[in-house]
Every structure is written in structure tokens, then in C-alpha cells.
Coordinates of C-alpha atoms and ligand atoms in Angstrom, one line a residue:
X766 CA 47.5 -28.5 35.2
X767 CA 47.2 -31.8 32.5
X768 CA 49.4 -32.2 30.4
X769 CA 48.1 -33.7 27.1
X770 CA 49.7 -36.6 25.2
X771 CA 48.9 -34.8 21.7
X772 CA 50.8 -31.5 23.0
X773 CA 54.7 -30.8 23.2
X774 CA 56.1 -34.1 23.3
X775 CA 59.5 -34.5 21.0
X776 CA 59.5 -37.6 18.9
X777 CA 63.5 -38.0 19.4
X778 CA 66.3 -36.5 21.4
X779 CA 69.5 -36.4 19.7
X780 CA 72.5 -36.2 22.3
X781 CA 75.5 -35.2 20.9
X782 CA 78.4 -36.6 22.6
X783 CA 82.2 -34.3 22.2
X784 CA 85.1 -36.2 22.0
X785 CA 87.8 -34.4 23.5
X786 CA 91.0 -36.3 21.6
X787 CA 89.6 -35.5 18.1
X788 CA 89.7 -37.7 14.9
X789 CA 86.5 -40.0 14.6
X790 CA 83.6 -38.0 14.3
X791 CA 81.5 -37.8 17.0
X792 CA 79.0 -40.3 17.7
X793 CA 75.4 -39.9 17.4
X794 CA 73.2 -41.2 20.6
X795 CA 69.9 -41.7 20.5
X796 CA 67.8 -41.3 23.4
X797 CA 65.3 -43.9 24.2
X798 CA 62.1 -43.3 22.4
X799 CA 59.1 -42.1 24.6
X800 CA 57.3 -44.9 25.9
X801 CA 53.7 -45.2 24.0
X802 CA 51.6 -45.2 27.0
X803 CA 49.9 -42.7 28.5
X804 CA 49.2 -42.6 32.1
X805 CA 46.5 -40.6 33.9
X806 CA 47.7 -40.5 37.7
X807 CA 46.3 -39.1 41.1
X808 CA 42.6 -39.0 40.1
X809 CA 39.8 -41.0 42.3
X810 CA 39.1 -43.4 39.5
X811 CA 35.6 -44.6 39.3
X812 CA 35.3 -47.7 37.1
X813 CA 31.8 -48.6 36.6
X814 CA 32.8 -52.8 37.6
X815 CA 30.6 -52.6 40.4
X816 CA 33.9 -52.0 43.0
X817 CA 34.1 -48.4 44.8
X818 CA 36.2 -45.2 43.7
X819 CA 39.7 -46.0 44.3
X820 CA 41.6 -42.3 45.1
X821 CA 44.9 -41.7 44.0
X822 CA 44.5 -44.1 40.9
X823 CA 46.8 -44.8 38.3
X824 CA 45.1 -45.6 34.4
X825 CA 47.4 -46.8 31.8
X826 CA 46.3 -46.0 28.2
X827 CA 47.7 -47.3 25.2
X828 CA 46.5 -46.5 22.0
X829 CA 43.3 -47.6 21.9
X830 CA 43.1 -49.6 24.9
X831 CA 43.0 -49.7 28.5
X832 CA 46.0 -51.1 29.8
X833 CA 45.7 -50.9 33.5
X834 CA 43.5 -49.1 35.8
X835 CA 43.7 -49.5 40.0
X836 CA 45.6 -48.1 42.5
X837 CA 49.4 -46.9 42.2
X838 CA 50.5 -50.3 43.6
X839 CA 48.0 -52.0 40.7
X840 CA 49.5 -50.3 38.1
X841 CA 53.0 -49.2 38.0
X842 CA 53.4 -46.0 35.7
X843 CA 56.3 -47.4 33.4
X844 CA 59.2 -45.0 33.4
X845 CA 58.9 -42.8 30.2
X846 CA 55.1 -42.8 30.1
X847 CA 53.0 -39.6 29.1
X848 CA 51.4 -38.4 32.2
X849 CA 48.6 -36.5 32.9
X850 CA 48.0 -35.4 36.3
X851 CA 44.4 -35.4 37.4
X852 CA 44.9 -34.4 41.0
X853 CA 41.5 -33.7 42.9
X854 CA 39.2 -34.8 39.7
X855 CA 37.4 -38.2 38.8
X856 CA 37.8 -40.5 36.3
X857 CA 35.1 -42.4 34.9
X858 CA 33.9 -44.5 32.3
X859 CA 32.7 -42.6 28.9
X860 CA 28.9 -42.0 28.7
X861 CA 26.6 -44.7 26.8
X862 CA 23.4 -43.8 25.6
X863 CA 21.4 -47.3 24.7
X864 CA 18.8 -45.5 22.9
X865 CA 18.8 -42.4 20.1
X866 CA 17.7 -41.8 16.6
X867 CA 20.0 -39.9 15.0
X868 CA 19.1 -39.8 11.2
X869 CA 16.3 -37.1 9.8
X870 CA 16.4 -36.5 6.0
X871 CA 14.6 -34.0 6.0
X872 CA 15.2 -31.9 2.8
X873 CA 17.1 -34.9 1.5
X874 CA 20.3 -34.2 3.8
X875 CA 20.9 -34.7 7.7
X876 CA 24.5 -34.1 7.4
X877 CA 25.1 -31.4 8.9
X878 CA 22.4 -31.5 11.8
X879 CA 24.2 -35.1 12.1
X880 CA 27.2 -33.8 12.9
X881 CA 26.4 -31.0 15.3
X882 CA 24.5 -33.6 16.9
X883 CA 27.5 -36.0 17.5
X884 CA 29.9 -33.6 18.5
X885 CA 27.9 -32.0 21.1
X886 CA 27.4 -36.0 22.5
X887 CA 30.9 -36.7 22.9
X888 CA 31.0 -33.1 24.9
X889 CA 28.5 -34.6 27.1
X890 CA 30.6 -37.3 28.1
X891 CA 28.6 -39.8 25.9
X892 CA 31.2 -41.9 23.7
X893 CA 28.5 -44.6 22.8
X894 CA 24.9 -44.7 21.7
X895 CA 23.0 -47.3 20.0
X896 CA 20.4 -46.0 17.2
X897 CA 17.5 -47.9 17.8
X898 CA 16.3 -47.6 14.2
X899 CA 16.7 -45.0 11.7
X900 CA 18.1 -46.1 8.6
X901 CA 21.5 -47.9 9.4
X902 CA 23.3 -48.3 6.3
X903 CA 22.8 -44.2 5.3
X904 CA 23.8 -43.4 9.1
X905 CA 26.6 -45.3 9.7
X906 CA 28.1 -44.1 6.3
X907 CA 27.6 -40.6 7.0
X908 CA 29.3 -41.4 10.6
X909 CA 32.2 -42.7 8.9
X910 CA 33.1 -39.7 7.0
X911 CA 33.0 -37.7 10.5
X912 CA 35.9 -36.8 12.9
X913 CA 34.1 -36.0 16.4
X914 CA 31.5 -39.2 16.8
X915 CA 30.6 -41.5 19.8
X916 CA 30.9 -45.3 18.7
X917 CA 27.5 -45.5 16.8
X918 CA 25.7 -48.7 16.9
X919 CA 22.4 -49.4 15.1
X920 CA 19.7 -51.7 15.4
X921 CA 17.2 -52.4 11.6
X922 CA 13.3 -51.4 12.6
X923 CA 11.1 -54.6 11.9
X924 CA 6.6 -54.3 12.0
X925 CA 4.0 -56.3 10.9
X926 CA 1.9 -55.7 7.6
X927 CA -0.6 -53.3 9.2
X928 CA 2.3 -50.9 10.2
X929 CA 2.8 -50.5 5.8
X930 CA -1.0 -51.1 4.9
X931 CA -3.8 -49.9 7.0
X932 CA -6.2 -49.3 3.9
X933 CA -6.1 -45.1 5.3
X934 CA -8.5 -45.8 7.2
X935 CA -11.1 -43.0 8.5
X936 CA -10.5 -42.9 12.4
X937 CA -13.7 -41.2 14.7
X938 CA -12.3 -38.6 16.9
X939 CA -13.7 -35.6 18.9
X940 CA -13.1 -33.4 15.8
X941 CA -14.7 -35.9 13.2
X942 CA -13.4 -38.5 10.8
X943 CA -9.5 -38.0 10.6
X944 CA -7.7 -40.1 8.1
X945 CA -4.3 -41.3 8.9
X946 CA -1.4 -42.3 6.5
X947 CA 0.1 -45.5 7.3
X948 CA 3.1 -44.9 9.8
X949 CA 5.4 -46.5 7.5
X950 CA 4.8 -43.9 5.1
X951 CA 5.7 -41.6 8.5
X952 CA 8.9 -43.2 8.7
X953 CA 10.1 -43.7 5.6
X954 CA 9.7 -39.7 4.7
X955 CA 12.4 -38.8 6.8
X956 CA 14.6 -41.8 5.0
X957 CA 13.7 -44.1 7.6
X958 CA 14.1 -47.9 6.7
X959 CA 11.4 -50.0 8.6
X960 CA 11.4 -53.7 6.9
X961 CA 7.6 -55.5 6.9
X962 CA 7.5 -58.8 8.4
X963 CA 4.7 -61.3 8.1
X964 CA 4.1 -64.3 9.9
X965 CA 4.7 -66.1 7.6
X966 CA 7.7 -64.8 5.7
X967 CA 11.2 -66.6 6.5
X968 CA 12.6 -64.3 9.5
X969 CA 16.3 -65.3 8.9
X970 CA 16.0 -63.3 5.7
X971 CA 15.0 -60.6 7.7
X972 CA 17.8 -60.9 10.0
X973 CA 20.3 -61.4 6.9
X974 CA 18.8 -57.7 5.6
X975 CA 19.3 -56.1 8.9
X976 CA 22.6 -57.4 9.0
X977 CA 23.7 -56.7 5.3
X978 CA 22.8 -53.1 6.1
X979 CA 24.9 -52.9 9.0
X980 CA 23.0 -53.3 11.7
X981 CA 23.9 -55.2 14.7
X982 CA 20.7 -56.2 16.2
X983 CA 16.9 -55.8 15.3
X984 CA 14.7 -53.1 17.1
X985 CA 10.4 -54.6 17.1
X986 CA 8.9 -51.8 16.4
X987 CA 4.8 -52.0 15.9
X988 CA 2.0 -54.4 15.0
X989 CA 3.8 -58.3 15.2
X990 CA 2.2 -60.7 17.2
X991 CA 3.7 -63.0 19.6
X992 CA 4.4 -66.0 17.0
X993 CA 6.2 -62.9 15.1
X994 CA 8.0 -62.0 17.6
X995 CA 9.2 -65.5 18.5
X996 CA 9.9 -66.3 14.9
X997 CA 12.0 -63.1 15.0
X998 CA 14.1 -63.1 18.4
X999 CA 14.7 -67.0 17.6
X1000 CA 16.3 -66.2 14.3
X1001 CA 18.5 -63.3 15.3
X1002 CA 19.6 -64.9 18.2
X1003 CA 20.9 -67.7 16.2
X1004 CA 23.1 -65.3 14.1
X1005 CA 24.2 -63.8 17.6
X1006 CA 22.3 -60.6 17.2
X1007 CA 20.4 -58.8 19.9
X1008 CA 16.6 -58.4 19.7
X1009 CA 15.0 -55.2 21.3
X1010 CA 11.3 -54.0 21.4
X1011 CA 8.8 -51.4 22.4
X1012 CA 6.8 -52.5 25.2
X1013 CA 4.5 -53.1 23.6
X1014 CA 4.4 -54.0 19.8
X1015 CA 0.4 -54.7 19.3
X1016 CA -0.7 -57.0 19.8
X1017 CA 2.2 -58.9 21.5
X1018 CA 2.7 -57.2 25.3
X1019 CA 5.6 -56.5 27.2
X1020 CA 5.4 -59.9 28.7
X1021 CA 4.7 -62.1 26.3
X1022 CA 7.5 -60.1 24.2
X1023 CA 9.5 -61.0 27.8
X1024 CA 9.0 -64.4 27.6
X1025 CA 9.6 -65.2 23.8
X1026 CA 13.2 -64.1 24.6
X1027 CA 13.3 -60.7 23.8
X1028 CA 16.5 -59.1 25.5
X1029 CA 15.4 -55.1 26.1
X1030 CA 11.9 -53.3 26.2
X1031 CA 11.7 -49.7 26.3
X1032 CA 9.3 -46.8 27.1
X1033 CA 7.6 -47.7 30.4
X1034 CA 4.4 -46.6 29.2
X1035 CA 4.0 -48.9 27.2
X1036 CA 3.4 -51.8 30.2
X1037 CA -0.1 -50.2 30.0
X1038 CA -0.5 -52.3 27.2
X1039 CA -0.7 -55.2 29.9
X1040 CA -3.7 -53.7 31.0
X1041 CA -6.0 -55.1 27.6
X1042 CA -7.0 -58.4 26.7
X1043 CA -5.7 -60.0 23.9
X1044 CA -8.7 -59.4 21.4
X1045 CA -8.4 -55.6 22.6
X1046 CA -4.8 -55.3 21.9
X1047 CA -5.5 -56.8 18.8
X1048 CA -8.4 -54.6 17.9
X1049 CA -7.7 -51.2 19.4
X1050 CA -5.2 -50.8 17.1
X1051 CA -7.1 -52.0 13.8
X1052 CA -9.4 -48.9 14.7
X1053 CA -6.9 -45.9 15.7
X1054 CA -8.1 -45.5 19.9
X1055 CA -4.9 -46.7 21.1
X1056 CA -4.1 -43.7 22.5
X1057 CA -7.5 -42.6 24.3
X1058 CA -7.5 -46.5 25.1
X1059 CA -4.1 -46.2 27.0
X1060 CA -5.1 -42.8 28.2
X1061 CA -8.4 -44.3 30.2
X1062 CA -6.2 -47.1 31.9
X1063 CA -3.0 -45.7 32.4
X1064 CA -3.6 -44.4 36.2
X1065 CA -0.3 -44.0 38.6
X1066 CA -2.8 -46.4 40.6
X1067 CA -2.7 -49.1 37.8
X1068 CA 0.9 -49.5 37.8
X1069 CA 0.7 -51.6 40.6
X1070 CA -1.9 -54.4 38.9
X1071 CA -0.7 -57.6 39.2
X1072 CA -0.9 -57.9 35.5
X1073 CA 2.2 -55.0 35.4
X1074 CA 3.6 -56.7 38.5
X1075 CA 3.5 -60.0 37.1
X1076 CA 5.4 -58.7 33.9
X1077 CA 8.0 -56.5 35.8
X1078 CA 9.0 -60.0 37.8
X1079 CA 8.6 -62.2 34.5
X1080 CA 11.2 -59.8 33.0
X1081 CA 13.6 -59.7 36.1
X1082 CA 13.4 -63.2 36.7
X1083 CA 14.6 -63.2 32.8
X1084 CA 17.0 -61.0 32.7
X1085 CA 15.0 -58.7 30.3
X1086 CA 16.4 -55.0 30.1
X1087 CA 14.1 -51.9 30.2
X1088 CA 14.7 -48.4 29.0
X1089 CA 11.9 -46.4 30.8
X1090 CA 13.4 -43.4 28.5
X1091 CA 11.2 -40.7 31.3
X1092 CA 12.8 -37.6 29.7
X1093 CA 11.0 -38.0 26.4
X1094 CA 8.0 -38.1 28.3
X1095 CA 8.6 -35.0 30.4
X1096 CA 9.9 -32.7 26.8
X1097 CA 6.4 -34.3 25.5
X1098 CA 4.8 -33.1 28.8
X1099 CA 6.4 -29.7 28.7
X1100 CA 5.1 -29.3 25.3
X1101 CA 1.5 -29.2 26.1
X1102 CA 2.0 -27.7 29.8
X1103 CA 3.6 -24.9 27.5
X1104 CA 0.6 -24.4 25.0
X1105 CA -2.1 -23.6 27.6
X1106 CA -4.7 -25.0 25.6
X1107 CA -8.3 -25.6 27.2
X1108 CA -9.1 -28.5 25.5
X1109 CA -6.4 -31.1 25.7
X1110 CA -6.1 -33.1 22.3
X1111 CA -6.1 -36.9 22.5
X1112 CA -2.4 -36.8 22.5
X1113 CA -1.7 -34.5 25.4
X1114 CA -4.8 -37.0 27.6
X1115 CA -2.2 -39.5 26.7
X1116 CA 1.0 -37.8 27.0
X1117 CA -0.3 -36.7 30.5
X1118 CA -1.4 -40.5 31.1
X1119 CA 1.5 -41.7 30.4
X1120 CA 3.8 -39.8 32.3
X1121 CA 2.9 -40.3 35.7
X1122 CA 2.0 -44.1 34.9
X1123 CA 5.5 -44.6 33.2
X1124 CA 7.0 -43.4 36.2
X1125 CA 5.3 -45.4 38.9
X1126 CA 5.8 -48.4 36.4
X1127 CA 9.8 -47.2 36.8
X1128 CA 10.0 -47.6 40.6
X1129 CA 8.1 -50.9 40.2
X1130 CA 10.7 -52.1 38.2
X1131 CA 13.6 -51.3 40.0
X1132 CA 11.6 -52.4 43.1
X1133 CA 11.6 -55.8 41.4
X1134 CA 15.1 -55.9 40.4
X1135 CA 14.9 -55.5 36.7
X1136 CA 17.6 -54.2 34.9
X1137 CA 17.6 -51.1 33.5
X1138 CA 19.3 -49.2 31.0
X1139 CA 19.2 -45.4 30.7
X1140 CA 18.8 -44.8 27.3
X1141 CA 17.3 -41.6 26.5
X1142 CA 15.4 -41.7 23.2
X1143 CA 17.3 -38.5 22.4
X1144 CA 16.8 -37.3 18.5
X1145 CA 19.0 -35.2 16.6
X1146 CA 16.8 -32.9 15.2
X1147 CA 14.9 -30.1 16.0
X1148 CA 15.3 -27.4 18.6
X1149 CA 18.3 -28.7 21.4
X1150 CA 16.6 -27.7 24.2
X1151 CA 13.8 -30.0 23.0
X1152 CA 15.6 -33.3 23.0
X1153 CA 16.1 -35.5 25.5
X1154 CA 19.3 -36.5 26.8
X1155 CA 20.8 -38.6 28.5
X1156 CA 22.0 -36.7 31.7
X1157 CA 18.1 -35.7 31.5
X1158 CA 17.7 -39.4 31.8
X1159 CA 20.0 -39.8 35.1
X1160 CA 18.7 -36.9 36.7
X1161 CA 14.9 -38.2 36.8
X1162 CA 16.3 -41.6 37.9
X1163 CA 17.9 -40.1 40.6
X1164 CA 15.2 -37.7 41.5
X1165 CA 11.8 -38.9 40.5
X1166 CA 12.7 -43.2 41.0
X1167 CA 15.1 -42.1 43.7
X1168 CA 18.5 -44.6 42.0
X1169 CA 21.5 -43.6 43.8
X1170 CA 23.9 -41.4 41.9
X1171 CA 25.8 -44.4 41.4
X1172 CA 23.4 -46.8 40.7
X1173 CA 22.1 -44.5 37.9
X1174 CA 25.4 -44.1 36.5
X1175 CA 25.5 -48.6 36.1
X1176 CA 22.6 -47.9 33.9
X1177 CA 24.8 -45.3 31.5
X1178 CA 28.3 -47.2 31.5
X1179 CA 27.9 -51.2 32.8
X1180 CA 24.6 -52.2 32.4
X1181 CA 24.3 -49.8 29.0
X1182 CA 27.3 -51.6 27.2
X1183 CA 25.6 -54.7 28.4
X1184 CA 22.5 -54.3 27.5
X1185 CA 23.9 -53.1 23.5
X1186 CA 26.0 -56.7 23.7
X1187 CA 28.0 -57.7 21.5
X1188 CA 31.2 -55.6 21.1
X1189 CA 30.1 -53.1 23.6
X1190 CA 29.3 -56.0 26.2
X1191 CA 33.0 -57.2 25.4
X1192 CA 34.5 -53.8 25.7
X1193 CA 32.7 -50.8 27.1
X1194 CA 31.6 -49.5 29.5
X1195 CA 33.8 -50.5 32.7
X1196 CA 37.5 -49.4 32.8
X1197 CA 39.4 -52.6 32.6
X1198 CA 42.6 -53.7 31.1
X1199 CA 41.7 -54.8 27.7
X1200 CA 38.5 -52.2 27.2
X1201 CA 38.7 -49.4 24.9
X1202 CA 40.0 -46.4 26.5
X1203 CA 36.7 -44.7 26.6
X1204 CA 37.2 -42.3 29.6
X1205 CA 35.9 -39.4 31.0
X1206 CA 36.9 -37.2 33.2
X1207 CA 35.1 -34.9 36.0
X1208 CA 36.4 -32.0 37.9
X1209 CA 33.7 -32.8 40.7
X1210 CA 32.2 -36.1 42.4
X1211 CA 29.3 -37.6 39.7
X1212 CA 28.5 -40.0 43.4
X1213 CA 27.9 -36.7 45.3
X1214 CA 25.8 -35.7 43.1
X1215 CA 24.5 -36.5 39.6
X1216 CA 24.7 -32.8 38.3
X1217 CA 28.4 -32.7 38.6
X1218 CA 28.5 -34.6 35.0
X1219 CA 28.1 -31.7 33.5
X1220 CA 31.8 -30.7 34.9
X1221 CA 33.5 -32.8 31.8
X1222 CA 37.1 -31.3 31.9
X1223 CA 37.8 -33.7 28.7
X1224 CA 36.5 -37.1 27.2
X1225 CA 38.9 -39.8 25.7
X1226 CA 37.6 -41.8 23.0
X1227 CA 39.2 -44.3 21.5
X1228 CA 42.4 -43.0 23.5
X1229 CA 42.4 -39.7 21.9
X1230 CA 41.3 -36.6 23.9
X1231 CA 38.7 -34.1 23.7
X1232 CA 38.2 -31.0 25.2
X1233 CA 34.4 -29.8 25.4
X1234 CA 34.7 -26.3 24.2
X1235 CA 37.2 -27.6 21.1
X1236 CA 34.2 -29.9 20.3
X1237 CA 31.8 -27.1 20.7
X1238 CA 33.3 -24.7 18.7
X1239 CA 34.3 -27.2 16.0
X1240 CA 38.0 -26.5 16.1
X1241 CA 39.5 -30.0 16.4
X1242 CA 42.0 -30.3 18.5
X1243 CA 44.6 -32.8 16.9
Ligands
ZN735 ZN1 12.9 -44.4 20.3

């Protein structure tokens, strides 16, 4: 049975003290006040550095910090601390999610979808995710005004011209001549903020937007070429902000992207954009056959080119983080196995493409040593069952790229907060004295067995404690 540091605590004890001879009044003695920390004792505490579960640990909390975390000789519980006994469960490090879009105006208002969305995250587990581009000024204002949240980062969308103007062009498909919007116009309907940059324009305005808005580093999104991109990544770095990218943003690749500095690339699928040369990255996109281009090379076999190869080891070698984000592909995947159709459309050739290549390209890349992240591209809209999550995310890396239980946990505590940076490289994701006291707690073994994350008993935020059901049901707790 836990005991809960918000429940049945008395703020003072009064002691009355009789005096048996009369005259003065009695004295008044105060009992010494509580002592503010909060210690969680006797679970087998797994903390995400890198070292092994230690049983029978002892984690300090105070306020909104972690003050120690170790074994019962590491970290003596001080007298009058809170304690919660978590004999028999395991402790762990809250949840990150590196990679969700969490803003849809559709209608004009998100709100509440917003906060159904959030709440039903921190039950998860997940106290973090990073929006990797929505609209971040509007989100993180409506986040503010919200009691049940994971930390929210976001990240400012960036693409070239052709991303705003692409003159709505006529594009020749099975059917006919289809005419396409411009994506931006996509985008910016559901209140989306992408900003246009072109080669020439100064790119430490850009970054001084992004930032003014919010945002803590810049997501590449589409149609920037690699002097672009290196204009870009050179100028946020140099006001210390993170620069991430889909692999690939056409025409710069995945490796080029890699080597101008870039620090993330997500959507493995996207190394099939290795597979062109540069005049057809360039051009397949001017003419709208990206997708039946992609679908044509994108073979489990071709995963193992030495074009993809070369880029995998380019980005180990530099430290460059990837998000293979394989449980939006399979919700995209069980879309069209769902509708039964007999003639696939252009985007189920590719959605089917891309699957099984994004995968291979997966166990290539942890093969190689790069680092990965398991960020989820989860949204928070539409029907739940459609989105993808980040436990969706673990579960394929365990099963499909075969990561141990643990290693796939790095990806969503350690190597997540690291590959966010900034604050969250400083103080997520590990439990270590100084970190926020973002916690988690399991009744069964997450090592055993990946599944048994979905055994939260309660998540700590912040220091303060959530049950999943409270969070659920909407009745909040404090
Ligand atoms: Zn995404």
C-alpha cells in the first residue's frame, strides 16, 4: 500500500504540555515540522544512466527535483521524510516522446481535443514530448492554461519557396490530371505556422522568428537544398538551438543533411531518398512523382545499398540522431490493409514501399551504431486507436528491429532527453540528483518485458503525483 505525499499528512502537531504545580499557563510546543522530502523506498529502481536496476532502492524527491536516487546506503531516508513504499514495483524514468504534433485547429479550436490528448500522455507514462512543428506560440499558450500536461517542447517548421508556391501545378496520375494545392496552404489550414526560407534570405532572422515564438529549436521540413540547410543549422546552432530534419528535405538527402550538421533525422523512409541523383531529387519533386518515385526504389533489398550504408555510417560516425517513427507507418499500413481495395492508390504503393524498406533501413542503423530516438510521430487528433504512440514505437523496436527491452527504453528516457537538448539534455530523462523528478512507476518488470509499461501504477511529474484513472476520468487529484 503507497502512501501519497498529497494525502493525510498534518501541517503541525501541537503538544500540549500540563504543568502539574499550576500558575504560568502552559506552554505551547511545537513539533518539528515534516521534513519536505519525499522518499520512495524498497522499489528496484531503474534509472535510465546506463547502470543496471538497483532493488531495494531509496529515491529522494524534493519539490521539483530529484534529490538522491541509489541504494539504501546511497541515500539515507532523512528522519521525517514522506514515504512511499513501492515494495515489489519499479521505478523508472518518466516517458519522452521526441516527436508529436499536437495542435489541429480544426473548426478554429483544438482545445479541448488538446487536452484529452495531454492527459491521456502523462497516463501513459510519457511526461515529455517535443512538437516537431505545429504552431508553437498558439500551443504552448494553450498548454499553459492546462493542469494535466507532459513538459511540451516545440520546434518552428522551416521549407523552401516551392513548399508556399508551386504555381498548382497539374500533376499526371493513373486517374488523369490532379491538381494539388501548395502543402503550405495544407498546413497552414489547420493553423499550422511553417516559415519560407530562401537561399538567400538572412537565416538568423529565421532563427530569431522561431525563437520569438517560442520555439526551442527548428524542425527542416520540405524543399531546401543543402546550401539551405547549411545556412540554417549554422545559424541556429550559433544561438544554441537544435536543428532537426526529415530525411529527406528535397533536394538535400539524409546525408548531406548529416553532414551539414544537422543533429536528428526522422522517418526512416525517407533514406530512400539516397537512392536518386541529385538532378532527380531535385526534379521529382518539381513534377509531383515523388511518391511512385520512392515507391519503385524503396525494396527491403535496397536498404542495404551502399549509398544507405554509407549514410547510416556518415550519421553514426556524427553523432546524428534518427527517429525511424515505424508505428506511423504501420497505422498508415493498417489503413489500406483495412480498405480491401483492388487497385492500390499511389499512396498505399508507397505506404506499402515504405514500410518494409523503413524497417530494414531500422536494423541497418542500429547495426551501425546510430543513435536513435523513439519518437513516435503521434498526433492528437482523430480517432485514438488511430495514432501512434509511443509504447507502439517500443514494441516494434523490440519486436520487428529486435532492441532489447532495455535498450528500447534509452531511446524513450536517455537518449530522448538527449536528443531534444537543451533543458531536457540537462535535466531529463535519467534519475539523478539534480533532474526533475519526472518518475514513473511500474507494478511489473519494463526489462522482462516491454508490455509491462502499460502497468503505470502512478506517474510523477514535476514531483507531483498522478494516478492513471484520476487522469482518465478528469478528476484531478490535488
Ligand atoms: Zn512528424
Amino acid at each position: 500500500m503507497q502512501r501519497f505525499p498529497s494525502m493525510g499528512f498534518s501541517v503541525l502537531t501541537l503538544t500540549l504540555v500540563l504543568s502539574a504545580c499550576g500558575g504560568s499557563p502552559p506552554p505551547l510546543r511545537e513539533a518539528p515540522a515534516p521534513d519536505p522530502t519525499v522518499a520512495i523506498v524498497r522499489a528496484t529502481l531503474w534509472d535510465g544512466t546506463g547502470r543496471g536496476p538497483v532493488s531495494n532502492a531509496v529515491t529522494l524527491i524534493r519539490g521539483d527535483r530529484i534529490l538522491c536516487a541509489g541504494s539504501a546506503g546511497e541515500c539515507p531516508v532523512p528522519r521525517r521524510a514522506r514515504t512511499i513504499d513501492a515494495n515489489g514495483q519499479w521505478l523508472i524514468p518518466g516517458l519522452i516522446d521526441s516527436h508529436v504534433h499536437l495542435l489541429f485547429l480544426t473548426a478554429g479550436s483544438a482545445t479541448e481535443e488538446l487536452s484529452l490528448d495531454l492527459r491521456d500522455l502523462l497516463a501513459q507514462g510519457v511526461t515529455t514530448v517535443r512538437d516537431m512543428g505545429t504552431n508553437p506560440a498558439e500551443l504552448l499558450a494553450r498548454v499553459r492554461t492546462l493542469d494535466a500536461t507532459p513538459r511540451v517542447y516545440a520546434m518552428q517548421l522551416v521549407a523552401g519557396r516551392r513548399f508556399f508556391f508551386n504555381g498548382f501545378q497539374g500533376v499526371r496520375t493513373a486517374r488523369g490530371v490532379v491538381f494539388r494545392q501548395p502543402p503550405a496552404m495544407t498546413m497552414q489550414a489547420l493553423g499550422w505556422t511553417p516559415i519560407m526560407y530562401n537561399r538567400t534570405d538572412d537565416p538568423d532572422s529565421i532563427v530569431a522568428i522561431a525563437r520569438a515564438a517560442g520555439a526551442m529549436g527548428i524542425k527542416l521540413y520540405a524543399q531546401l537544398d543543402l546550401e539551405s540547410v547549411t545556412k540554417l543549422v549554422a545559424a541556429a546552432h550559433r544561438a544554441g538551438m537544435p536543428v532537426w530534419g526529415h530525411a529527406w528535405v528535397q533536394p538535400a538527402s539524409a546525408l548531406e543533411q548529416a553532414l551539414a550538421g544537422q543533429d536528428g533525422v526522422v522517418h526512416a523512409a525517407g533514406l530512400a531518398g539516397e537512392l536518386f541523383t541529385a538532378e532527380e531529387r531535385d526534379t521529382l519533386v518539381n513534377d509531383g512523382t515523388l511518391q511512385v518515385a520512392t515507391a519503385e526504389v524503396a525494396t527491403v533489398g535496397a536498404a542495404h545499398d551502399p549509398r544507405i550504408t554509407d549514410a547510416l555510417d556518415s550519421m553514426a560516425r556524427l553523432g546524428t540522431f534518427f527517429e525511424p517513427t515505424l508505428d506511423a507507418t504501420r497505422h498508415s499500413l493498417a489503413y489500406f490493409n483495412a480498405k480491401r481495395r483492388h487497385i492500390p492508390s499511389e499512396q498505399e504503393e508507397y505506404v506499402r514501399a515504405a514500410s518494409g524498406f523503413g524497417m530494414e533501413v531500422t536494423r541497418e542503423a542500429v547495426r551501425r551504431g546510430v543513435r536513435i530516438s523513439a519518437g513516435s510521430d503521434h498526433v492528437a487528433y482523430g480517432p485514438s486507436n488511430e495514432r501512434a504512440s509511443l509504447f507502439g514505437e517500443l514494441r516494434l523496436l523490440v519486436d520487428s528491429i529486435s532492441l532489447t527491452p532495455t535498450a528500447a527504453l534509452l531511446a524513450a528516457t536517455r537518449d530522448a532527453a538527449r536528443a531534444i537538448g537543451g533543458e531536457a539534455a540537462q535535466r531529463l530523462g535519467t534519475i539523478e540528483t539534480g533532474h526533475y523528478a519526472d518518475l514513473v512507476l511500474l507494478s511489473k518488470n519494463p526489462l522482462a518485458d516491454i508490455d509491462n509499461l502499460d502497468s503505470v501504477e502512478w506517474i510523477m511529474k514535476n514531483g507531483r503525483i498522478w494516478r492513471p484513472g484520476q487522469l482518465r476520468s478528469g478528476i484531478a487529484m490535488n
